[in-house]
Coordinates of C-alpha atoms and ligand atoms in Angstrom, one line a residue:
M18 CA 22.4 231.5 -127.1
T19 CA 24.4 231.8 -123.9
R20 CA 25.2 235.3 -122.6
F21 CA 28.0 236.0 -120.2
I22 CA 27.9 238.4 -117.3
F23 CA 31.2 239.1 -115.6
I24 CA 31.2 240.5 -112.1
T25 CA 34.2 242.4 -110.7
G26 CA 34.7 244.3 -107.5
G27 CA 36.5 247.4 -106.6
V28 CA 37.4 249.8 -103.7
V29 CA 37.5 247.2 -101.0
S30 CA 37.0 243.4 -100.6
S31 CA 34.0 241.8 -98.9
L32 CA 31.6 243.9 -100.9
G33 CA 29.2 241.0 -101.3
K34 CA 30.0 240.4 -105.0
G35 CA 29.1 236.7 -104.5
L36 CA 25.8 237.6 -103.0
G37 CA 25.1 240.1 -105.8
A38 CA 25.9 237.4 -108.4
A39 CA 23.7 234.9 -106.6
A40 CA 20.8 237.5 -106.3
L41 CA 21.1 238.4 -110.0
G42 CA 21.1 234.7 -110.9
A43 CA 17.9 234.2 -108.8
L44 CA 16.2 237.2 -110.5
L45 CA 17.1 236.0 -114.0
Q46 CA 15.9 232.6 -113.0
A47 CA 12.6 234.0 -111.8
R48 CA 12.2 235.6 -115.3
G49 CA 12.4 232.1 -116.7
Y50 CA 16.0 231.9 -117.8
K51 CA 18.4 229.1 -117.1
V52 CA 21.4 230.4 -115.2
R53 CA 24.8 229.1 -114.3
L54 CA 27.1 230.7 -111.8
C55 CA 30.9 230.3 -111.5
K56 CA 33.8 231.9 -109.7
L57 CA 37.4 232.6 -110.7
D58 CA 39.7 233.0 -107.7
P59 CA 43.0 234.7 -108.2
Y60 CA 44.9 233.0 -105.3
L61 CA 47.7 230.4 -105.9
N62 CA 46.1 227.6 -103.9
V63 CA 44.7 224.9 -106.2
D64 CA 41.5 225.1 -104.2
P65 CA 40.7 226.5 -100.7
G66 CA 40.8 223.0 -99.2
T67 CA 44.1 223.5 -97.5
M68 CA 43.4 227.0 -96.3
S69 CA 42.7 227.8 -92.7
P70 CA 39.0 228.7 -92.0
F71 CA 40.4 232.0 -90.5
Q72 CA 42.0 232.8 -93.9
H73 CA 39.2 231.9 -96.2
G74 CA 36.0 231.2 -94.3
E75 CA 34.1 228.0 -95.0
V76 CA 35.2 225.6 -97.7
Y77 CA 32.0 224.7 -99.6
V78 CA 31.9 221.1 -100.8
T79 CA 30.0 220.1 -104.0
D80 CA 28.3 216.8 -104.7
D81 CA 31.2 215.8 -107.1
G82 CA 33.7 216.3 -104.3
A83 CA 35.2 219.7 -105.1
E84 CA 36.4 221.9 -102.2
T85 CA 35.4 225.3 -103.4
D86 CA 34.8 229.0 -102.4
L87 CA 32.0 229.8 -100.1
D88 CA 30.4 232.0 -102.7
L89 CA 29.3 228.8 -104.4
G90 CA 27.2 228.1 -101.4
H91 CA 25.4 231.4 -102.0
Y92 CA 24.9 230.5 -105.7
E93 CA 23.4 227.1 -104.7
R94 CA 21.2 228.5 -101.9
F95 CA 19.8 231.3 -104.1
T96 CA 19.3 229.4 -107.4
G97 CA 18.8 225.8 -106.1
N98 CA 21.3 224.6 -108.8
P99 CA 23.8 222.2 -107.3
A100 CA 27.3 223.6 -107.8
S101 CA 30.1 221.4 -109.2
Q102 CA 33.8 221.1 -109.6
N103 CA 33.7 223.1 -112.9
D104 CA 32.1 226.1 -111.3
N105 CA 35.2 227.3 -109.5
T106 CA 38.8 227.7 -110.5
T107 CA 41.9 229.4 -109.1
T108 CA 45.2 230.7 -110.4
G109 CA 46.7 227.5 -108.8
R110 CA 44.5 225.2 -110.8
I111 CA 45.0 227.2 -114.0
Y112 CA 48.8 227.0 -113.7
T113 CA 48.6 223.3 -112.8
E114 CA 46.9 222.7 -116.1
V115 CA 49.2 225.0 -118.0
L116 CA 52.3 223.4 -116.5
A117 CA 51.0 219.8 -117.2
K118 CA 50.5 220.8 -120.8
E119 CA 54.0 222.3 -121.0
R120 CA 55.5 219.0 -119.6
R121 CA 53.4 217.0 -122.1
G122 CA 54.8 219.1 -124.9
D123 CA 51.4 220.4 -125.9
Y124 CA 52.7 223.9 -126.7
L125 CA 54.9 222.6 -129.5
G126 CA 58.0 224.4 -128.6
A127 CA 56.4 227.8 -127.7
T128 CA 57.7 230.0 -124.9
V129 CA 54.9 229.5 -122.3
Q130 CA 53.6 232.9 -121.1
V131 CA 50.8 234.5 -119.1
I132 CA 49.4 235.9 -122.4
P133 CA 48.3 233.8 -124.3
H134 CA 48.7 230.5 -122.5
V135 CA 47.4 231.3 -119.0
T136 CA 44.7 233.6 -120.4
N137 CA 43.7 230.9 -122.9
E138 CA 43.3 228.4 -120.1
I139 CA 41.1 230.8 -118.2
K140 CA 39.0 231.5 -121.4
D141 CA 38.7 227.7 -121.9
F142 CA 37.3 227.4 -118.3
I143 CA 34.7 230.1 -119.2
R144 CA 34.0 228.9 -122.8
E145 CA 33.3 225.4 -121.5
K146 CA 30.1 226.8 -120.1
D147 CA 28.8 228.1 -123.4
G148 CA 25.6 226.3 -124.2
S149 CA 24.9 225.2 -120.6
A150 CA 22.6 228.1 -119.8
D151 CA 20.9 231.3 -121.1
F152 CA 23.1 233.3 -118.7
V153 CA 26.5 232.4 -117.3
L154 CA 27.4 234.6 -114.4
C155 CA 31.1 234.7 -113.7
E156 CA 32.4 236.3 -110.6
I157 CA 36.1 237.4 -110.4
G158 CA 37.4 237.1 -106.9
G159 CA 39.6 239.8 -105.3
T160 CA 39.6 243.5 -106.0
V161 CA 40.4 245.3 -109.2
G162 CA 44.0 246.6 -109.0
D163 CA 45.4 243.4 -107.3
I164 CA 48.4 242.0 -109.2
E165 CA 46.9 238.5 -108.9
S166 CA 43.7 239.5 -110.7
L167 CA 45.4 240.8 -113.9
P168 CA 45.5 237.6 -115.9
F169 CA 41.8 237.0 -115.1
L170 CA 40.8 240.5 -116.1
E171 CA 42.8 240.2 -119.3
A172 CA 41.1 236.9 -120.1
I173 CA 37.6 238.2 -119.6
R174 CA 38.5 241.3 -121.6
Q175 CA 39.6 239.1 -124.5
F176 CA 36.6 236.9 -124.1
G177 CA 34.2 239.9 -124.1
N178 CA 35.8 241.1 -127.4
E179 CA 35.6 237.7 -128.9
V180 CA 31.9 237.1 -128.2
G181 CA 30.8 240.8 -128.6
R182 CA 28.7 243.1 -126.5
E183 CA 25.5 241.3 -127.4
R184 CA 26.9 238.3 -125.5
A185 CA 29.1 239.8 -122.8
L186 CA 28.4 242.3 -120.1
F187 CA 30.7 243.6 -117.3
I188 CA 29.2 244.6 -114.0
H189 CA 31.4 246.3 -111.4
V190 CA 30.5 246.3 -107.7
T191 CA 31.9 249.3 -105.8
L192 CA 31.5 251.0 -102.4
L193 CA 30.4 254.5 -101.6
P194 CA 31.9 255.2 -98.2
Y195 CA 30.1 257.5 -95.8
I196 CA 32.3 260.2 -94.3
P197 CA 30.7 261.5 -91.1
A198 CA 32.7 264.8 -91.0
A199 CA 31.4 265.7 -94.5
G200 CA 28.1 264.1 -93.9
E201 CA 28.0 262.5 -97.3
L202 CA 28.7 259.4 -99.3
K203 CA 31.8 259.7 -101.4
T204 CA 31.9 258.8 -105.1
K205 CA 35.6 259.3 -105.8
P206 CA 36.8 255.7 -104.9
T207 CA 34.2 254.4 -107.3
Q208 CA 35.4 256.7 -110.1
H209 CA 39.0 255.5 -109.4
S210 CA 38.0 251.9 -109.4
V211 CA 36.2 252.2 -112.8
K212 CA 39.2 254.0 -114.2
E213 CA 41.4 251.2 -113.0
L214 CA 39.1 248.7 -114.8
M215 CA 39.1 250.8 -117.9
S216 CA 42.9 250.9 -117.9
V217 CA 42.9 247.1 -118.5
G218 CA 40.5 247.6 -121.3
I219 CA 37.2 246.6 -119.5
R220 CA 34.4 249.0 -119.7
P221 CA 31.7 248.1 -117.2
R222 CA 28.1 248.8 -118.4
I223 CA 26.4 248.4 -115.0
L224 CA 27.6 249.6 -111.6
L225 CA 26.3 248.2 -108.4
C226 CA 27.0 250.8 -105.7
R227 CA 27.1 249.4 -102.2
A228 CA 26.3 251.9 -99.5
D229 CA 25.0 251.9 -96.0
R230 CA 22.4 254.6 -96.7
E231 CA 20.3 256.1 -99.4
I232 CA 22.3 257.5 -102.4
D233 CA 21.2 261.0 -103.7
A234 CA 20.0 261.1 -107.3
D235 CA 22.6 263.8 -107.8
E236 CA 25.4 261.5 -106.7
L237 CA 24.1 258.7 -108.9
R238 CA 24.1 261.1 -111.9
K239 CA 27.6 262.2 -111.0
I240 CA 28.8 258.6 -111.0
A241 CA 27.2 258.0 -114.3
L242 CA 28.8 261.1 -115.8
F243 CA 32.3 260.4 -114.5
C244 CA 32.3 256.7 -115.1
N245 CA 30.7 256.9 -118.5
I246 CA 27.8 254.7 -117.7
D247 CA 24.1 255.1 -118.4
E248 CA 22.3 256.8 -115.5
D249 CA 19.8 254.0 -115.1
K250 CA 22.6 251.5 -115.0
V251 CA 24.2 253.0 -111.9
I252 CA 22.3 250.9 -109.4
P253 CA 22.2 251.6 -105.6
A254 CA 22.8 248.4 -103.6
L255 CA 22.1 249.3 -100.0
D256 CA 22.7 247.1 -97.0
A257 CA 19.8 244.8 -96.4
S258 CA 18.6 243.4 -93.1
S259 CA 18.7 239.8 -94.5
I260 CA 20.6 238.4 -97.4
Y261 CA 17.4 236.9 -98.7
E262 CA 16.1 240.4 -99.2
V263 CA 18.8 241.2 -101.7
P264 CA 17.1 239.8 -104.8
L265 CA 14.0 241.9 -103.9
T266 CA 15.9 245.1 -103.3
Y267 CA 18.1 244.7 -106.5
H268 CA 15.0 244.0 -108.5
K269 CA 13.3 247.2 -107.1
E270 CA 16.4 249.2 -108.2
G271 CA 16.0 247.7 -111.7
L272 CA 19.1 245.4 -111.8
D273 CA 17.6 242.5 -113.7
A274 CA 15.7 244.8 -116.2
Q275 CA 18.9 246.8 -116.8
V276 CA 20.9 243.6 -117.4
L277 CA 18.4 242.5 -120.1
D278 CA 18.4 246.0 -121.5
A279 CA 22.2 246.0 -121.8
F280 CA 21.9 242.8 -123.9
G281 CA 19.2 244.5 -126.0
M282 CA 16.6 242.1 -124.7
E283 CA 13.0 243.1 -123.8
A284 CA 12.4 243.0 -120.0
G285 CA 8.7 242.2 -120.4
K286 CA 6.5 241.6 -117.4
D287 CA 7.8 241.6 -113.8
P288 CA 9.1 238.3 -112.5
D289 CA 7.2 236.4 -109.8
L290 CA 9.2 236.9 -106.7
S291 CA 6.6 235.8 -104.2
K292 CA 8.7 233.0 -102.8
W293 CA 11.4 235.5 -101.8
E294 CA 8.8 237.8 -100.4
Q295 CA 7.4 235.0 -98.3
I296 CA 10.9 234.1 -96.9
V297 CA 11.6 237.8 -96.1
R298 CA 8.2 238.2 -94.5
R299 CA 8.9 235.2 -92.2
I300 CA 12.3 236.4 -91.3
K301 CA 11.0 239.8 -90.4
N302 CA 8.0 238.6 -88.5
P303 CA 9.0 235.7 -86.3
E304 CA 6.5 234.2 -83.9
G305 CA 9.2 233.5 -81.3
E306 CA 12.9 232.9 -81.0
V307 CA 15.4 230.3 -79.9
T308 CA 19.1 230.5 -79.1
I309 CA 21.5 227.9 -80.3
G310 CA 24.9 227.6 -78.8
V311 CA 27.5 226.8 -81.5
V312 CA 30.6 225.4 -79.8
G313 CA 33.5 225.6 -82.3
K314 CA 36.9 227.0 -82.5
Y315 CA 36.7 229.3 -85.5
T316 CA 34.1 231.5 -83.8
N317 CA 35.8 234.8 -84.3
L318 CA 35.3 234.5 -88.0
T319 CA 31.7 233.6 -88.5
D320 CA 32.3 233.1 -92.3
S321 CA 33.9 229.9 -91.3
Y322 CA 30.4 228.6 -90.5
K323 CA 28.6 230.3 -93.4
S324 CA 26.4 227.5 -94.6
L325 CA 25.8 226.4 -91.0
N326 CA 24.5 229.9 -90.0
E327 CA 22.3 229.9 -93.1
A328 CA 21.0 226.4 -92.4
L329 CA 20.1 227.4 -88.9
C330 CA 18.3 230.4 -90.2
H331 CA 16.4 228.2 -92.7
G332 CA 15.4 225.9 -89.8
G333 CA 14.0 229.0 -88.2
I334 CA 12.1 230.0 -91.3
A335 CA 10.5 226.6 -91.4
N336 CA 9.4 226.9 -87.8
K337 CA 8.6 230.7 -88.0
V338 CA 11.1 231.6 -85.3
K339 CA 14.2 233.7 -85.2
V340 CA 17.3 231.7 -84.5
N341 CA 19.9 233.5 -82.4
I342 CA 23.3 232.0 -82.7
K343 CA 25.6 232.2 -79.6
F344 CA 29.1 231.3 -80.6
V345 CA 31.0 229.6 -77.8
E346 CA 34.8 229.2 -78.2
S347 CA 35.5 225.6 -77.5
T348 CA 39.2 226.1 -76.9
L349 CA 38.4 228.0 -73.7
F350 CA 37.0 224.8 -72.2
D351 CA 39.7 222.4 -73.1
E352 CA 41.4 223.1 -69.7
G353 CA 38.5 224.9 -68.0
S354 CA 36.2 223.4 -65.4
D355 CA 32.7 222.0 -66.1
E356 CA 31.3 225.1 -64.5
D357 CA 32.8 227.2 -67.3
I358 CA 30.9 225.3 -69.9
V359 CA 27.7 225.3 -67.8
H360 CA 28.1 229.1 -67.5
A361 CA 28.7 229.6 -71.2
L362 CA 25.8 227.4 -72.4
N363 CA 23.3 228.3 -69.7
G364 CA 20.0 229.3 -71.2
V365 CA 20.6 228.0 -74.8
N366 CA 17.8 226.1 -76.3
G367 CA 20.0 223.8 -78.3
I368 CA 23.7 223.0 -78.7
L369 CA 25.4 222.5 -82.0
V370 CA 29.0 221.3 -82.4
P371 CA 30.1 221.9 -86.0
G372 CA 33.0 220.5 -88.1
G373 CA 36.5 221.2 -87.1
F374 CA 40.1 219.9 -87.4
G375 CA 42.8 219.1 -84.9
E376 CA 43.0 218.5 -81.2
R377 CA 42.7 222.1 -80.0
G378 CA 39.2 222.7 -78.7
A379 CA 38.2 219.0 -78.9
E380 CA 37.9 218.5 -75.1
G381 CA 35.7 221.6 -74.9
K382 CA 33.4 220.0 -77.5
I383 CA 33.3 216.8 -75.6
K384 CA 32.2 218.8 -72.5
A385 CA 29.5 220.5 -74.5
A386 CA 28.2 217.1 -75.7
R387 CA 28.2 215.9 -72.1
F388 CA 26.3 219.0 -70.9
A389 CA 23.7 218.5 -73.6
R390 CA 23.3 214.8 -72.8
E391 CA 23.0 215.3 -69.1
K392 CA 20.7 218.3 -69.2
K393 CA 18.6 216.8 -72.1
I394 CA 19.3 219.8 -74.3
P395 CA 18.9 219.2 -78.0
Y396 CA 22.4 218.3 -79.4
F397 CA 23.4 218.4 -83.1
G398 CA 26.9 217.2 -83.9
I399 CA 28.2 217.7 -87.4
C400 CA 31.2 215.8 -88.6
Y401 CA 33.7 216.6 -85.8
G402 CA 30.7 217.2 -83.6
L403 CA 29.6 213.6 -84.2
Q404 CA 33.1 212.3 -83.5
M405 CA 33.3 214.2 -80.2
A406 CA 29.8 213.0 -79.2
V407 CA 31.1 209.4 -79.8
L408 CA 34.1 210.0 -77.5
E409 CA 31.7 211.5 -74.9
A410 CA 29.4 208.5 -75.0
A411 CA 32.3 206.1 -74.9
R412 CA 34.0 207.7 -72.0
H413 CA 31.0 208.5 -69.8
T414 CA 28.3 206.0 -70.7
A415 CA 29.9 203.0 -72.3
G416 CA 32.8 202.5 -70.0
I417 CA 35.7 203.1 -72.4
E418 CA 37.4 205.8 -70.3
D419 CA 40.4 206.2 -72.5
A420 CA 38.4 206.6 -75.7
T421 CA 40.3 208.9 -78.1
S422 CA 40.9 209.8 -81.8
T423 CA 44.0 209.2 -83.9
E424 CA 43.6 212.9 -84.9
F425 CA 44.9 213.8 -81.4
E426 CA 48.6 214.2 -80.6
D427 CA 48.8 211.7 -77.8
Q428 CA 48.5 208.3 -79.6
T429 CA 47.8 206.3 -76.4
G430 CA 44.2 205.2 -75.5
T431 CA 41.4 203.4 -77.3
H432 CA 40.9 204.8 -80.8
L433 CA 37.2 205.0 -81.4
I434 CA 37.9 207.6 -84.1
G435 CA 40.6 206.6 -86.6
L436 CA 42.1 207.6 -89.9
M437 CA 40.1 206.4 -92.8
T438 CA 42.3 204.3 -95.0
E439 CA 39.9 202.7 -97.4
W440 CA 36.4 203.3 -98.6
T441 CA 34.3 202.9 -101.7
K442 CA 33.4 205.7 -104.1
D443 CA 31.2 204.9 -107.1
N444 CA 32.1 201.2 -106.8
K445 CA 35.8 202.0 -106.8
K446 CA 38.1 201.5 -103.8
E447 CA 39.7 204.7 -102.5
K448 CA 42.8 204.3 -100.4
R449 CA 44.6 206.7 -98.2
G450 CA 47.7 206.7 -96.0
N451 CA 49.2 208.8 -93.2
E452 CA 51.8 210.2 -95.6
D453 CA 49.5 211.3 -98.3
D454 CA 49.2 214.9 -99.5
M455 CA 46.7 217.0 -97.5
G456 CA 45.0 218.7 -100.5
G457 CA 41.9 217.0 -102.0
T458 CA 42.5 213.7 -100.2
M459 CA 39.7 213.6 -97.7
R460 CA 36.5 211.7 -98.2
L461 CA 34.8 214.4 -100.2
G462 CA 31.5 214.9 -101.8
A463 CA 28.2 213.1 -102.0
Y464 CA 27.9 209.6 -100.5
P465 CA 24.8 207.5 -99.9
A466 CA 23.8 206.3 -96.5
S467 CA 21.2 203.8 -95.3
L468 CA 19.1 204.7 -92.3
K469 CA 17.8 202.3 -89.7
K470 CA 14.0 201.9 -90.0
G471 CA 12.2 203.3 -87.0
S472 CA 15.1 205.6 -86.0
K473 CA 14.7 209.2 -85.3
V474 CA 16.7 210.2 -88.3
A475 CA 14.6 208.0 -90.6
E476 CA 11.5 209.7 -89.3
I477 CA 13.1 213.2 -89.8
Y478 CA 14.2 212.4 -93.4
G479 CA 11.0 210.5 -94.1
A480 CA 13.3 208.1 -96.0
T481 CA 15.9 205.4 -95.3
D482 CA 18.1 206.1 -98.3
I483 CA 19.8 209.4 -98.4
S484 CA 22.8 211.1 -99.9
E485 CA 24.8 213.8 -98.2
R486 CA 28.1 215.7 -98.7
H487 CA 31.2 214.7 -96.8
R488 CA 34.6 216.3 -95.9
H489 CA 36.6 214.4 -93.4
R490 CA 39.7 212.3 -92.9
Y491 CA 38.7 210.3 -89.9
E492 CA 35.8 208.0 -89.1
V493 CA 34.0 206.3 -86.2
N494 CA 35.3 202.8 -85.7
I495 CA 32.4 200.4 -86.4
N496 CA 33.9 197.8 -84.1
Y497 CA 32.6 199.6 -81.1
K498 CA 29.0 199.7 -82.4
D499 CA 27.6 197.0 -80.0
Q500 CA 29.3 198.4 -76.9
L501 CA 28.0 202.0 -77.7
E502 CA 24.5 200.8 -78.6
E503 CA 24.1 199.0 -75.3
S504 CA 24.7 202.4 -73.6
G505 CA 21.9 204.0 -75.5
F506 CA 24.0 205.5 -78.3
I507 CA 22.9 203.9 -81.5
F508 CA 24.3 203.8 -85.0
S509 CA 21.2 204.8 -87.0
G510 CA 22.9 205.5 -90.4
L511 CA 25.6 203.5 -92.1
S512 CA 27.3 203.5 -95.5
P513 CA 25.4 201.0 -97.7
D514 CA 28.1 198.4 -97.2
G515 CA 27.7 198.8 -93.4
A516 CA 31.4 199.7 -92.9
L517 CA 31.2 203.4 -92.1
P518 CA 29.0 204.9 -89.4
E519 CA 27.3 208.0 -90.8
I520 CA 24.7 208.9 -88.1
C521 CA 24.5 208.2 -84.4
E522 CA 21.7 209.1 -82.0
R523 CA 20.8 208.7 -78.4
T524 CA 17.7 206.7 -77.5
D525 CA 17.6 208.1 -74.0
H526 CA 17.4 211.8 -75.0
P527 CA 14.7 213.9 -76.7
W528 CA 17.0 215.1 -79.6
F529 CA 20.6 214.0 -79.7
I530 CA 21.9 213.4 -83.2
G531 CA 25.4 213.4 -84.7
V532 CA 26.1 213.1 -88.5
Q533 CA 29.4 212.4 -90.2
Y534 CA 28.5 214.6 -93.2
H535 CA 27.6 218.3 -93.6
P536 CA 23.8 218.7 -94.0
E537 CA 24.2 222.4 -93.9
L538 CA 25.6 222.5 -97.4
K539 CA 22.4 221.4 -99.0
S540 CA 19.9 223.5 -97.0
K541 CA 18.1 226.3 -98.9
P542 CA 15.9 229.1 -97.6
F543 CA 12.9 227.7 -99.5
D544 CA 13.9 224.1 -98.9
P545 CA 15.3 223.9 -95.4
H546 CA 17.2 220.8 -94.5
P547 CA 15.0 218.4 -92.5
L548 CA 17.6 217.9 -89.8
F549 CA 17.8 221.7 -89.2
T550 CA 14.0 222.0 -89.2
S551 CA 13.7 219.2 -86.7
F552 CA 16.6 220.5 -84.5
I553 CA 15.1 224.0 -84.3
K554 CA 11.7 222.5 -83.5
A555 CA 13.3 220.4 -80.7
A556 CA 15.0 223.6 -79.4
M557 CA 11.6 225.3 -79.3
D558 CA 9.9 222.4 -77.6
Q559 CA 12.7 222.2 -75.1
G560 CA 11.3 225.5 -73.8
R561 CA 14.5 226.7 -72.0
L562 CA 13.6 230.3 -72.8
V563 CA 16.3 232.8 -73.2
Ligands
LIG610 N1 38.7 216.5 -88.3 C1 37.7 215.5 -88.5 C2 38.1 214.6 -89.7 O1 38.9 214.9 -90.5 C3 36.3 216.2 -88.8 C4 36.3 217.0 -90.1 C5 35.1 217.9 -90.1 O2 34.5 218.2 -89.1 N2 34.8 218.3 -91.3 O3 37.5 213.5 -89.8

């Protein structure tokens, strides 16, 4: 029997609901249950694919090619279960379905309304998961009280009624702000938030109270009393020094046992959390540290690089070192002198150029790649970071001085990077044109690649056939392969048909690798991605101490 756990948030956004859901998922999994996590996002975009990273943070890509919310990254990293298209929906997607049905005439003459048609569509999304796991954890994006969330709250209220309290549980995540003048944590916003939730007919049975310091037992009792919740189900959720500590702290506060209790299930013996303990031990007791310069243009919102930050941390866990990330804003170097980039990157042990879109900041990234090549500093280029390394190699080592990308405004020059117009997906041809829609039309999701025997990447992966997740519109032009390879920049990974370059590396450098895909999406704390493990190792060996 599948049980459903709905997680809502109140008081403020960015409370870490996604992380809480992921941590609870991991705890239930450690107790031997099969879990599935999904997210309902109340915004009108069909998916976050067309949103700016500054708006939404990272777009997490699944194997089946969905562009999804970054919380799905937490779910996957914490549970190890690969996320899929059907684990995330939005108001935009729900309405798209409803309107398509209306046009088809599926509603048989009815007036199409939010209740029941939109709410039914939301319930179908949830119900489709019945039977797929012991527990389905369903996070509702946004904050209770938002206009946009209402149809979702109504849908989960109805769903809860339909399956009954033995199969549905509502957990509400709130904040207890600390007011320095009063010297205490305040419970009133939590009381109001629960009241707001009750006003739409949802009675939470567990409260996760986020706070930056210890919550007094008296305060917890007060919340229980005013919010009509069992005392032992008001659970303190204090800030943790590492996100990987969250499952351990929530377990200590009794979250997983209380969830089982709410469903009338026996908690039994404690779960084995030793793998989490080991990760936390390593994070807290590093044997050294390295600093990686991340040269990108979304650096003032580090959520834009969520999975990347995590993957670098995982590479550190694997090598028992702490990884400091130094974000370097690439747009500052577009016009700046080479000295500026030298100054900004001086002392880093490795340079990583992550994914990105558009021309702004591109020249800065090319300068970073050049600095890494010339100074023999480990360089890791991801997606755009590969494309910019190709332009750097072409311009400065292969004699193609006007090498450029069709993604840039000025269309003159030699296009080593061009719009991808045709590729193969599952034996079917995909075609794209310049005029196509922007949403969902990139080369998205898992694609296989064949690695060159004897190459550095083949050694790192310990394999020659791999599969990785993509999200890009442009590609490196294979026709320049020979010219680039003669200059020491080899194409060590290709699509199986040999048409699309997937990985390039320099043979004249200790560690210089660029990949067209996003390896960070598949890295996990207990299963670090081999490229990140190897990159951090190279950064340590490089010995340029901070
Ligand atoms: N802008 C580049 C492209 O679309 C790279 C995309 C990325 O880095 N994810 O191909």
